[in-house]
Short mmCIF file of C-alpha atoms in Angstrom, two decimals:
data_model
loop_
_atom_site.label_atom_id
_atom_site.label_comp_id
_atom_site.label_asym_id
_atom_site.label_seq_id
_atom_site.Cartn_x
_atom_site.Cartn_y
_atom_site.Cartn_z
CA MET Y 244 52.92 24.11 -78.66
CA VAL Y 245 49.36 22.85 -77.89
CA SER Y 246 47.67 19.75 -77.33
CA ALA Y 247 45.68 18.21 -80.27
CA ALA Y 248 44.27 15.06 -81.88
CA VAL Y 249 46.13 14.19 -84.72
CA LEU Y 250 45.23 11.25 -87.45
CA PRO Y 251 48.43 9.83 -88.56
CA ALA Y 252 46.89 8.00 -91.40
CA ILE Y 253 43.57 6.59 -92.45
CA GLY Y 254 42.15 4.08 -90.54
CA ALA Y 255 44.88 4.76 -87.61
CA PRO Y 256 43.75 5.48 -84.12
CA LEU Y 257 44.15 9.59 -83.13
CA GLU Y 258 47.28 10.50 -81.41
CA ILE Y 259 47.10 13.28 -78.69
CA THR Y 260 50.33 15.16 -78.78
CA ARG Y 261 51.78 18.60 -78.84
CA ILE Y 262 51.87 20.54 -82.57
CA ARG Y 263 53.78 23.88 -83.10
CA LEU Y 264 51.41 26.29 -84.52
CA PRO Y 265 52.64 29.66 -86.50
CA GLU Y 266 51.63 32.67 -86.19
CA PRO Y 267 48.91 34.00 -88.26
CA GLY Y 268 50.43 35.37 -91.60
CA PRO Y 269 47.80 37.66 -94.25
CA GLY Y 270 44.79 36.95 -94.03
CA GLN Y 271 44.78 34.47 -91.15
CA VAL Y 272 43.41 33.90 -87.38
CA ARG Y 273 44.19 32.18 -84.43
CA VAL Y 274 41.63 31.37 -82.17
CA ARG Y 275 41.68 29.57 -78.68
CA LEU Y 276 39.05 26.91 -78.74
CA ALA Y 277 36.59 27.04 -76.19
CA ALA Y 278 34.70 23.61 -77.69
CA ALA Y 279 34.32 21.59 -80.79
CA GLY Y 280 31.83 18.87 -81.29
CA VAL Y 281 32.33 15.63 -82.75
CA CYS Y 282 30.80 14.92 -85.89
CA HIS Y 283 30.04 11.74 -88.01
CA SER Y 284 31.98 13.51 -90.79
CA ASP Y 285 35.01 13.46 -88.44
CA LEU Y 286 34.64 9.92 -87.89
CA SER Y 287 33.95 9.24 -91.76
CA LEU Y 288 37.34 10.89 -92.30
CA SER Y 289 38.94 9.24 -90.21
CA ASP Y 290 37.94 5.80 -91.58
CA GLY Y 291 38.51 7.05 -95.53
CA THR Y 292 34.82 6.98 -96.39
CA MET Y 293 35.25 10.64 -97.12
CA ARG Y 294 39.44 11.75 -98.21
CA VAL Y 295 41.52 14.51 -97.01
CA PRO Y 296 45.24 14.60 -96.97
CA VAL Y 297 47.10 13.10 -93.93
CA PRO Y 298 48.42 13.35 -91.15
CA ALA Y 299 45.71 15.55 -90.32
CA VAL Y 300 44.52 17.52 -87.20
CA LEU Y 301 40.62 16.58 -87.40
CA GLY Y 302 37.15 18.57 -85.67
CA HIS Y 303 35.23 20.89 -88.01
CA GLU Y 304 32.14 21.81 -85.87
CA GLY Y 305 34.10 24.49 -83.42
CA ALA Y 306 34.45 28.09 -81.78
CA GLY Y 307 36.61 30.19 -79.13
CA THR Y 308 38.28 33.38 -78.98
CA VAL Y 309 40.21 35.25 -81.13
CA LEU Y 310 44.12 35.40 -80.21
CA ALA Y 311 45.85 37.23 -82.80
CA VAL Y 312 45.00 38.43 -86.57
CA GLY Y 313 47.10 38.73 -89.49
CA GLU Y 314 47.63 41.75 -91.94
CA GLY Y 315 44.53 42.65 -93.80
CA VAL Y 316 42.00 40.73 -91.41
CA THR Y 317 39.52 43.02 -89.86
CA HIS Y 318 36.10 41.53 -89.46
CA VAL Y 319 37.33 40.33 -86.07
CA ALA Y 320 39.69 41.37 -83.23
CA PRO Y 321 41.57 39.48 -80.45
CA GLY Y 322 39.52 38.97 -77.70
CA ASP Y 323 36.27 38.03 -79.88
CA GLY Y 324 34.18 35.11 -79.70
CA VAL Y 325 34.19 33.53 -83.37
CA VAL Y 326 32.26 30.01 -85.11
CA LEU Y 327 34.86 28.68 -87.11
CA ASN Y 328 32.98 27.88 -90.50
CA TRP Y 329 34.66 24.53 -92.31
CA ALA Y 330 33.23 25.17 -95.91
CA PRO Y 331 33.93 29.23 -96.94
CA SER Y 332 32.47 30.23 -99.90
CA CYS Y 333 35.41 31.98 -102.09
CA GLY Y 334 31.89 34.49 -103.46
CA SER Y 335 33.44 34.28 -107.37
CA CYS Y 336 33.05 31.17 -108.56
CA HIS Y 337 29.57 29.93 -110.32
CA HIS Y 338 27.78 28.47 -107.56
CA CYS Y 339 28.66 31.46 -105.12
CA GLY Y 340 27.43 33.85 -108.21
CA ILE Y 341 23.72 32.13 -108.35
CA GLY Y 342 23.71 32.27 -104.59
CA GLU Y 343 24.55 28.49 -103.82
CA VAL Y 344 27.16 29.12 -101.54
CA TRP Y 345 27.06 25.77 -99.97
CA LEU Y 346 28.31 24.48 -103.28
CA CYS Y 347 31.39 26.57 -103.26
CA ALA Y 348 33.74 25.26 -105.76
CA HIS Y 349 36.80 26.09 -103.66
CA ALA Y 350 35.36 25.98 -100.30
CA LEU Y 351 37.42 22.84 -99.55
CA THR Y 352 40.88 23.78 -100.79
CA GLY Y 353 42.82 24.52 -97.57
CA VAL Y 354 42.74 21.10 -96.72
CA ALA Y 355 45.73 20.55 -98.93
CA SER Y 356 47.45 23.36 -97.29
CA VAL Y 357 50.11 22.56 -94.70
CA TYR Y 358 49.18 24.67 -91.43
CA ALA Y 359 51.08 22.98 -88.79
CA THR Y 360 54.09 21.15 -87.89
CA ALA Y 361 54.22 17.77 -84.94
CA GLU Y 362 57.32 17.62 -82.31
CA ASP Y 363 58.91 16.03 -84.88
CA GLY Y 364 58.46 18.09 -87.92
CA THR Y 365 55.94 16.01 -89.31
CA GLU Y 366 53.71 18.84 -91.64
CA LEU Y 367 49.94 18.39 -90.42
CA HIS Y 368 47.13 19.09 -92.56
CA PRO Y 369 43.71 20.92 -91.17
CA GLY Y 370 41.37 18.30 -91.72
CA LEU Y 371 38.35 20.28 -93.11
CA ASN Y 372 39.95 23.66 -93.36
CA VAL Y 373 39.83 24.39 -89.38
CA ALA Y 374 41.35 21.76 -87.57
CA ALA Y 375 39.08 22.42 -84.37
CA PHE Y 376 40.29 19.11 -82.20
CA ALA Y 377 42.90 21.36 -81.23
CA GLU Y 378 43.69 23.81 -77.82
CA GLU Y 379 44.21 26.29 -80.87
CA THR Y 380 44.06 27.15 -84.25
CA VAL Y 381 44.86 28.84 -87.29
CA VAL Y 382 42.68 29.76 -90.13
CA ALA Y 383 42.04 31.33 -93.46
CA ALA Y 384 40.12 34.75 -91.94
CA ASN Y 385 37.03 33.55 -93.85
CA CYS Y 386 36.98 30.28 -91.63
CA VAL Y 387 35.31 32.90 -88.97
CA LEU Y 388 32.35 34.26 -88.06
CA PRO Y 389 31.14 36.56 -85.21
CA VAL Y 390 29.41 34.60 -82.54
CA PRO Y 391 26.08 36.39 -82.11
CA ASP Y 392 25.14 38.42 -79.05
CA GLY Y 393 23.21 36.19 -76.37
CA VAL Y 394 24.82 32.46 -77.42
CA PRO Y 395 27.33 30.81 -75.11
CA LEU Y 396 30.69 30.44 -76.51
CA THR Y 397 30.96 26.84 -75.55
CA GLU Y 398 27.66 25.62 -77.22
CA ALA Y 399 28.25 27.96 -80.31
CA ALA Y 400 30.31 25.24 -81.53
CA LEU Y 401 27.33 23.54 -82.31
CA LEU Y 402 26.19 25.94 -84.43
CA GLY Y 403 29.07 25.29 -87.19
CA CYS Y 404 27.58 22.39 -88.18
CA ALA Y 405 25.32 19.94 -86.42
CA VAL Y 406 22.96 23.06 -86.09
CA LEU Y 407 23.35 24.75 -89.36
CA THR Y 408 22.94 21.44 -91.06
CA GLY Y 409 19.89 19.98 -89.50
CA TYR Y 410 18.29 23.57 -89.62
CA GLY Y 411 19.16 24.09 -93.11
CA ALA Y 412 17.66 20.84 -94.35
CA VAL Y 413 14.04 21.62 -92.57
CA HIS Y 414 13.84 25.58 -93.73
CA HIS Y 415 15.86 25.32 -96.86
CA SER Y 416 15.93 22.14 -98.79
CA ALA Y 417 12.86 20.42 -97.61
CA ARG Y 418 11.02 24.15 -97.00
CA VAL Y 419 9.06 22.66 -94.22
CA ARG Y 420 5.41 24.30 -94.02
CA GLU Y 421 3.28 24.97 -91.17
CA GLY Y 422 1.09 21.85 -90.33
CA GLU Y 423 3.31 19.98 -92.21
CA SER Y 424 4.46 16.37 -91.20
CA VAL Y 425 8.37 15.38 -90.82
CA VAL Y 426 10.05 12.73 -90.16
CA VAL Y 427 14.05 12.49 -89.47
CA PHE Y 428 15.60 9.17 -89.24
CA GLY Y 429 18.44 9.51 -87.15
CA ALA Y 430 18.77 11.18 -83.54
CA GLY Y 431 22.22 12.41 -83.56
CA GLY Y 432 23.38 15.99 -83.23
CA VAL Y 433 21.98 16.95 -86.90
CA GLY Y 434 18.85 14.45 -86.64
CA LEU Y 435 18.17 16.09 -83.16
CA ALA Y 436 18.91 19.95 -84.93
CA ALA Y 437 16.55 18.86 -87.28
CA LEU Y 438 13.80 18.18 -84.74
CA GLN Y 439 13.78 21.25 -83.25
CA ALA Y 440 14.06 22.79 -86.36
CA ALA Y 441 10.98 21.15 -87.41
CA ARG Y 442 9.33 22.01 -84.46
CA ILE Y 443 10.18 25.90 -85.09
CA ALA Y 444 9.17 25.74 -88.77
CA GLY Y 445 5.17 24.58 -86.98
CA ALA Y 446 4.83 21.18 -88.23
CA GLY Y 447 2.20 19.36 -87.26
CA SER Y 448 3.79 16.08 -86.56
CA VAL Y 449 7.56 15.40 -86.03
CA ILE Y 450 8.20 11.74 -85.97
CA ALA Y 451 11.68 10.36 -85.19
CA VAL Y 452 13.24 7.15 -86.00
CA ASP Y 453 16.51 5.61 -84.50
CA VAL Y 454 18.15 2.29 -84.07
CA SER Y 455 18.66 3.15 -80.53
CA PRO Y 456 15.13 2.78 -77.62
CA GLY Y 457 17.72 4.40 -75.52
CA LYS Y 458 17.10 7.88 -77.24
CA GLU Y 459 13.59 8.40 -77.50
CA GLU Y 460 13.75 10.52 -74.40
CA LEU Y 461 15.76 12.90 -76.09
CA ALA Y 462 13.99 12.97 -79.74
CA ARG Y 463 10.95 13.62 -77.52
CA ARG Y 464 12.80 16.70 -75.91
CA ALA Y 465 13.86 17.92 -79.10
CA GLY Y 466 10.46 18.19 -80.28
CA ALA Y 467 9.43 14.89 -81.60
CA THR Y 468 5.76 13.99 -81.38
CA ALA Y 469 6.45 10.34 -82.30
CA TYR Y 470 9.23 7.76 -82.05
CA VAL Y 471 10.07 4.89 -84.16
CA VAL Y 472 12.65 2.22 -83.29
CA ALA Y 473 13.74 1.23 -86.99
CA SER Y 474 12.76 -1.99 -88.50
CA ASP Y 475 11.94 -3.42 -91.76
CA ALA Y 476 8.18 -1.54 -90.32
CA THR Y 477 9.37 1.42 -90.36
CA ALA Y 478 7.83 2.96 -93.37
CA LYS Y 479 4.72 1.43 -92.48
CA GLU Y 480 5.06 2.76 -89.23
CA VAL Y 481 5.40 6.11 -90.00
CA ARG Y 482 2.45 6.09 -92.73
CA ALA Y 483 0.07 4.70 -90.20
CA LEU Y 484 1.18 7.66 -87.64
CA THR Y 485 0.02 10.47 -90.68
CA GLY Y 486 -3.41 8.97 -91.85
CA GLY Y 487 -1.68 6.08 -93.61
CA HIS Y 488 -0.62 8.67 -96.53
CA GLY Y 489 2.88 9.27 -95.10
CA ALA Y 490 4.87 12.02 -94.18
CA ASP Y 491 5.17 15.36 -96.37
CA VAL Y 492 8.69 15.54 -95.28
CA ALA Y 493 11.55 12.89 -94.96
CA VAL Y 494 15.09 14.30 -93.20
CA GLU Y 495 17.27 11.57 -93.59
CA CYS Y 496 20.42 11.83 -91.19
CA VAL Y 497 22.15 8.60 -91.35
CA GLY Y 498 23.57 8.18 -94.80
CA ARG Y 499 23.06 4.20 -95.22
CA ALA Y 500 21.43 2.84 -98.74
CA ALA Y 501 18.61 1.29 -96.98
CA THR Y 502 17.58 4.45 -93.98
CA ILE Y 503 17.38 6.64 -97.38
CA ARG Y 504 15.47 3.81 -99.06
CA ALA Y 505 13.03 3.78 -95.81
CA ALA Y 506 12.89 7.55 -95.72
CA TRP Y 507 11.98 7.40 -99.83
CA ASP Y 508 8.88 4.77 -98.30
CA ALA Y 509 7.99 6.87 -95.70
CA THR Y 510 7.01 10.20 -97.54
CA ARG Y 511 3.81 10.33 -98.82
CA ARG Y 512 2.98 10.31 -102.65
CA GLY Y 513 4.31 14.16 -103.99
CA GLY Y 514 5.93 14.19 -100.51
CA ARG Y 515 9.87 15.55 -100.07
CA THR Y 516 12.89 13.29 -99.20
CA THR Y 517 16.01 15.39 -98.32
CA VAL Y 518 19.34 13.62 -97.67
CA VAL Y 519 21.77 14.61 -95.01
CA GLY Y 520 24.12 11.63 -94.07
CA ILE Y 521 27.23 11.36 -96.12
CA GLY Y 522 27.19 7.59 -96.77
CA GLY Y 523 30.49 5.89 -99.20
CA LYS Y 524 30.23 5.15 -102.42
CA ASP Y 525 29.36 1.21 -101.50
CA GLN Y 526 25.97 2.37 -100.68
CA GLN Y 527 23.67 2.17 -103.69
CA VAL Y 528 20.12 3.02 -103.68
CA VAL Y 529 17.68 1.47 -106.06
CA PHE Y 530 14.51 2.84 -107.07
CA ASN Y 531 12.69 1.47 -110.39
CA ALA Y 532 11.35 3.88 -113.00
CA LEU Y 533 7.62 2.87 -112.27
CA GLU Y 534 7.59 4.29 -108.84
CA ILE Y 535 9.59 7.45 -109.77
CA PHE Y 536 6.28 8.32 -111.72
CA HIS Y 537 3.79 7.02 -109.91
CA TRP Y 538 5.24 8.78 -106.36
CA GLY Y 539 6.00 12.15 -107.39
CA ARG Y 540 7.92 12.34 -104.81
CA THR Y 541 11.01 15.04 -104.97
CA LEU Y 542 14.48 13.23 -103.66
CA SER Y 543 17.27 15.74 -103.14
CA GLY Y 544 20.85 16.01 -101.54
CA CYS Y 545 21.19 18.55 -98.67
CA VAL Y 546 24.96 19.85 -98.32
CA TYR Y 547 25.89 22.02 -95.26
CA GLY Y 548 22.18 22.40 -94.84
CA ASN Y 549 22.07 24.41 -97.74
CA CYS Y 550 23.05 27.50 -95.76
CA ASP Y 551 25.08 30.83 -95.94
CA PRO Y 552 26.16 30.78 -92.73
CA ALA Y 553 26.79 34.34 -92.20
CA ALA Y 554 23.39 34.71 -92.81
CA ASP Y 555 22.16 31.93 -90.83
CA LEU Y 556 24.01 32.32 -87.81
CA PRO Y 557 22.10 35.59 -86.83
CA VAL Y 558 18.72 33.76 -87.33
CA LEU Y 559 19.73 30.62 -85.36
CA ALA Y 560 20.94 33.07 -82.72
CA GLU Y 561 17.54 34.60 -82.70
CA HIS Y 562 16.18 31.20 -82.17
CA VAL Y 563 18.61 30.90 -79.23
CA ARG Y 564 17.56 34.10 -77.80
CA ALA Y 565 14.00 33.62 -77.49
CA GLY Y 566 14.11 29.93 -76.67
CA ARG Y 567 13.15 28.25 -79.06
CA LEU Y 568 16.81 26.72 -80.01
CA ASP Y 569 17.99 24.63 -77.14
CA LEU Y 570 21.64 23.92 -78.14
CA ASP Y 571 22.30 22.36 -74.69
CA ALA Y 572 20.11 19.76 -75.54
CA LEU Y 573 21.92 18.40 -78.15
CA VAL Y 574 24.41 17.28 -75.99
CA THR Y 575 24.76 14.27 -74.42
CA ASP Y 576 28.60 14.17 -73.49
CA ARG Y 577 31.07 16.73 -72.49
CA ILE Y 578 34.75 15.31 -72.79
CA GLY Y 579 38.08 16.00 -73.32
CA LEU Y 580 40.51 15.81 -76.60
CA ALA Y 581 41.36 11.66 -75.11
CA ASP Y 582 37.71 11.02 -75.17
CA ILE Y 583 37.22 11.53 -78.91
CA PRO Y 584 38.24 7.53 -80.31
CA SER Y 585 35.82 6.63 -77.55
CA ALA Y 586 32.73 9.26 -78.92
CA PHE Y 587 33.65 7.71 -82.31
CA ALA Y 588 32.81 3.96 -81.06
CA ASN Y 589 29.76 5.48 -79.47
CA MET Y 590 28.48 7.18 -83.04
CA ALA Y 591 29.32 4.05 -84.81
CA GLU Y 592 27.17 2.21 -82.64
CA GLY Y 593 24.36 4.52 -82.40
CA ARG Y 594 24.79 6.09 -79.15
CA GLY Y 595 23.94 9.58 -77.55
CA GLY Y 596 23.45 13.01 -79.16
CA ARG Y 597 25.99 15.37 -79.92
CA ALA Y 598 30.01 14.94 -77.82
CA LEU Y 599 31.24 18.05 -77.12
CA VAL Y 600 34.79 18.60 -76.44
CA VAL Y 601 35.44 21.38 -73.97
CA PHE Y 602 39.01 22.89 -73.59
#
């Protein structure tokens, strides 16, 4: 039996309870968690913005140590440090076949499975495949990737979502070039990673936008050269900071209609707006046909940073080893399982960067 944070029903409070895990079967791996990041997507799952079968153990950004492997697993062994990959690619669907593994049609099929039971026998689902809000988990073998050399195991948890997403939004989706101006909306975990990625890409100016004045120090530590407190005048302020033109690239990490629209308005004519934030169906963004023609901007969605984790983790590790990527700078709170509801509340109110559950 291990402790876990269980979502009993959509909209219900998390329950910290004991659950029973099976031994790993063929093609499975059992992992003892070292740490798990609290992502806004976990909050979206708990409140029903994104739907998963319940009851479920949430948590999808994690890293830990392999305890046991099932038959047929050869790429990791007991004692290995691993990063959890919540969206593994199948390798055989249409999108995998054309190299867009982040859009794999079967990446989330595992969420419908039963992976554990509560003390009373209730069957539990793995929230986003990996159920990282627990002391231990059992996952499919393609949901684990070896932790690269030189990356501390606890901080490696951040690579599983926040860093891959923020880095990929800048390098793969927006394709930021040296000298370009970048504005990042939202200075949470993903936004802070995007700011670091823009600095790594050699952006000429890096502007952070957030509703909280208290996040300025965090944003500047991540690489922001300017900080704007969000308001109705945000786009105008960004244009003033970029020679009157607007930013070459805007990265939206909030997922609200107002911030998506503000990111679009803050982008220069012919620039690129990348939307990373996950919003609800009620968040309707409105454009008119003439402005789409006139501004010539590109608006694109970005799933998991448009990353291939197997290929991108070694690249990120090299940035960590070289001191260009500071994982610890993303973390504002180190907490326990029982503190996850408070971390959800902080995210909902726009406070702090990444909260990291440390086991």
